C-alpha atoms as a PDB file:
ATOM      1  CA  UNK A   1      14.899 -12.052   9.809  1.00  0.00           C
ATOM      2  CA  UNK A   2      14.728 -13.437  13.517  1.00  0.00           C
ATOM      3  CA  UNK A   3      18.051 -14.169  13.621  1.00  0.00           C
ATOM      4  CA  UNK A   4      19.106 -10.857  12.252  1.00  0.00           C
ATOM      5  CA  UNK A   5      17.154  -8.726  14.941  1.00  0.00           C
ATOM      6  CA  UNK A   6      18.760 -11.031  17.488  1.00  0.00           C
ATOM      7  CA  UNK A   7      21.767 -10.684  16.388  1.00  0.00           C
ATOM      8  CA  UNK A   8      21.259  -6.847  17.043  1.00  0.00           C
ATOM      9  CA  UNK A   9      20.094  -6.926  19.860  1.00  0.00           C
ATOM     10  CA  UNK A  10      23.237  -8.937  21.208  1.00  0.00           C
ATOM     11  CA  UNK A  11      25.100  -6.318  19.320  1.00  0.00           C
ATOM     12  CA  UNK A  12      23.142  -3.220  21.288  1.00  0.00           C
ATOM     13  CA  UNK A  13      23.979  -5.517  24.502  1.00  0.00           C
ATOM     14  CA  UNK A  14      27.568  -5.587  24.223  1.00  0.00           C
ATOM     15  CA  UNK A  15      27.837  -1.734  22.983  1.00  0.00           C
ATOM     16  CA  UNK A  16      25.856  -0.830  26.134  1.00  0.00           C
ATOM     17  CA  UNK A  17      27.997  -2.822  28.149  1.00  0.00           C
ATOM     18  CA  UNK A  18      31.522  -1.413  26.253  1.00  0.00           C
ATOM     19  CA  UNK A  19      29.718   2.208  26.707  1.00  0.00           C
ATOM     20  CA  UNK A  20      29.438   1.311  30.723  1.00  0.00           C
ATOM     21  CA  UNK A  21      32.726   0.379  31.256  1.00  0.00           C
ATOM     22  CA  UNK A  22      34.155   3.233  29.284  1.00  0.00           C
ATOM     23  CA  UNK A  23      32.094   5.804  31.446  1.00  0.00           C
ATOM     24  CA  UNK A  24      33.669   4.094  34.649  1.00  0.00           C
ATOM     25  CA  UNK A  25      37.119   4.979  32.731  1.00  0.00           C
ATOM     26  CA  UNK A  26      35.737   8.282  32.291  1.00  0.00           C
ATOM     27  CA  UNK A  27      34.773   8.397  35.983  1.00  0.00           C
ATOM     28  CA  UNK A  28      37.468   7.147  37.494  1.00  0.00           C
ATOM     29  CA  UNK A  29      39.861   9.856  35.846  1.00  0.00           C
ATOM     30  CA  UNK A  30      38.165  12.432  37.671  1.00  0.00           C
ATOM     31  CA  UNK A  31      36.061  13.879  34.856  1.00  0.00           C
ATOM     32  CA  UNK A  32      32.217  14.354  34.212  1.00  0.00           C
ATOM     33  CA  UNK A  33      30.727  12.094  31.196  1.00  0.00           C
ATOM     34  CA  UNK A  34      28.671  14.997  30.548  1.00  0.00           C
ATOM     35  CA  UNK A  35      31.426  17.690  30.122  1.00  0.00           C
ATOM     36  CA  UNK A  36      33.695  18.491  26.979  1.00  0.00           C
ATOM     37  CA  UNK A  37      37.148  17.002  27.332  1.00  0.00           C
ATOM     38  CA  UNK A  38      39.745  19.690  27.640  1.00  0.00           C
ATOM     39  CA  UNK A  39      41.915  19.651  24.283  1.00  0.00           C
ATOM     40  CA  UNK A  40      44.586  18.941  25.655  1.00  0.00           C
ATOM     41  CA  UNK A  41      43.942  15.901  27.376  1.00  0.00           C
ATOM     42  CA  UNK A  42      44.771  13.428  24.447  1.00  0.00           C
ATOM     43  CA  UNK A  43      43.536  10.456  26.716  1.00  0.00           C
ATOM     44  CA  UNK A  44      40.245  11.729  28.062  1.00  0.00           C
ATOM     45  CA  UNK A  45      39.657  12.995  24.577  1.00  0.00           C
ATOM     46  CA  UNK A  46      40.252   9.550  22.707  1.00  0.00           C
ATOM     47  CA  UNK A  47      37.931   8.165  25.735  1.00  0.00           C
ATOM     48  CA  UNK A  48      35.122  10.976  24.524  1.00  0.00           C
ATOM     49  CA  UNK A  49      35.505  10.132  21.185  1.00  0.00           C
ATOM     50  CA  UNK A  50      34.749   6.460  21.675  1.00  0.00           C
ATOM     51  CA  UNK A  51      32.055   7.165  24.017  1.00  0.00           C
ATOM     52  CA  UNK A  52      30.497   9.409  21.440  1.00  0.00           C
ATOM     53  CA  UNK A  53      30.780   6.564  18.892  1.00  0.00           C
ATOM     54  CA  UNK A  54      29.297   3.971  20.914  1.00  0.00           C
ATOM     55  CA  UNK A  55      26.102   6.472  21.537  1.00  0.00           C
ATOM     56  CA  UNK A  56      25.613   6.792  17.923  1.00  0.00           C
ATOM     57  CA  UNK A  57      25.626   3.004  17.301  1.00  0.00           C
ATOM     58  CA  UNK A  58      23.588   2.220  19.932  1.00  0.00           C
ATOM     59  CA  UNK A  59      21.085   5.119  18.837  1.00  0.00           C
ATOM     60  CA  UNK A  60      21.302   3.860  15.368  1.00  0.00           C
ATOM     61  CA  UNK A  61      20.471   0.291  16.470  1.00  0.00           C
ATOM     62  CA  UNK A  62      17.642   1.130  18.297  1.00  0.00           C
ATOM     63  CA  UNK A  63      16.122   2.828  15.314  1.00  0.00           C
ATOM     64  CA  UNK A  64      16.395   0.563  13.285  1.00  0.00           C
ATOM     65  CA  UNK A  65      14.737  -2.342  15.939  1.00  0.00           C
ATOM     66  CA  UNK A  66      11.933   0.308  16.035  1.00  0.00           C
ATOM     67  CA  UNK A  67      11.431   0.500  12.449  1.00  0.00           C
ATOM     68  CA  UNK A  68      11.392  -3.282  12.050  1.00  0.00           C
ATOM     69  CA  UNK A  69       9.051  -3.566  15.231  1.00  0.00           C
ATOM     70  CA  UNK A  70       6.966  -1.051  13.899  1.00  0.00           C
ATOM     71  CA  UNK A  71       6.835  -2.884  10.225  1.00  0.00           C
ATOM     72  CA  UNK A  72       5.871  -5.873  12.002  1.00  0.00           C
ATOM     73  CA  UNK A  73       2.809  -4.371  13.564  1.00  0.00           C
ATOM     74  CA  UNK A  74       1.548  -3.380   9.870  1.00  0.00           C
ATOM     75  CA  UNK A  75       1.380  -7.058   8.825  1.00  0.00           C
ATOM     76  CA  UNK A  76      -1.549  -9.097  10.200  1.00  0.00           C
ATOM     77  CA  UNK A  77       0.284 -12.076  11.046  1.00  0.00           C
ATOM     78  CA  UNK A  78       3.217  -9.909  12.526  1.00  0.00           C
ATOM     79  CA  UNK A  79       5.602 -11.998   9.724  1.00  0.00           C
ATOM     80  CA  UNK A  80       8.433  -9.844   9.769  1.00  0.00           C
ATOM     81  CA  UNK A  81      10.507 -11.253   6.127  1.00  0.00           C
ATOM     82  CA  UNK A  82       6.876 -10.554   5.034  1.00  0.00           C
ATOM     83  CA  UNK A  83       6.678  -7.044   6.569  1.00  0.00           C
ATOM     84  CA  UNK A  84      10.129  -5.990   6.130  1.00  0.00           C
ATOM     85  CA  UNK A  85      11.131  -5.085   1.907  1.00  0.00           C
ATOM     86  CA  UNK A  86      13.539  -3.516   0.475  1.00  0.00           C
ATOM     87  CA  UNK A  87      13.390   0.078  -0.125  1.00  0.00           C
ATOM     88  CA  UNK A  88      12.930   0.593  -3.854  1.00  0.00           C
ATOM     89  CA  UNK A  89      15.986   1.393  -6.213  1.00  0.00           C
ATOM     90  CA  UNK A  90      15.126   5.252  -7.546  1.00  0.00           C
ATOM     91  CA  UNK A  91      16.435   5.252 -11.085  1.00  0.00           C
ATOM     92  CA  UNK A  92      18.066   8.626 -12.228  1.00  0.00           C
ATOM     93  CA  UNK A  93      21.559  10.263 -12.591  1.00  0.00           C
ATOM     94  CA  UNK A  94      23.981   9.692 -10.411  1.00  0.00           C
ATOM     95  CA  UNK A  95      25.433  12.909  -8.738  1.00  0.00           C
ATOM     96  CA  UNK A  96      29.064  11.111  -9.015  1.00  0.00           C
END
């Protein structure tokens, strides 16, 4: 489990640092990274798009560090394979 939470947190590393240099894209075209890309603007839009994609991975990632560092803190010994189970399997119909 170690090795998985390490391996996200490289992962969250080299999204912030993808995020970073895409803003300095952004940036250097002469646009905000807080404003809505004019539609017409395929470039700046792609760039938005992306950005807005890297934001949801690296809020996604975060959550799920917090949930597995919050986990952790339940278990006495802070063993987090111990801490850390699989949600149960809800038998029923499937809606498919």
């Amino acid at each position: 489990m170690d090795d998985a939470v390490a391996a996200m947190q490289v992962l969250h590393g080299a999204l912030t640092f993808d995020l970073e240099e895409l803003e300095k894209k952004i940036l250097a075209l002469g646009h905000s990274i807080t404003a809505v890309p004019m539609p017409h603007n395929q470039e700046i839009s792609e760039y938005y798009e992306a950005r807005t994609a890297l934001l949801g991975g690296l809020s996604s990632i975060a959550e799920v560090l917090a949930w597995i560092e919050w986990k952790t803190e339940e278990d006495p010994e802070g063993d987090v394979a111990v801490a850390i189970q699989p949600l149960p399997t809800l038998r029923g119909c499937s809606i498919h």
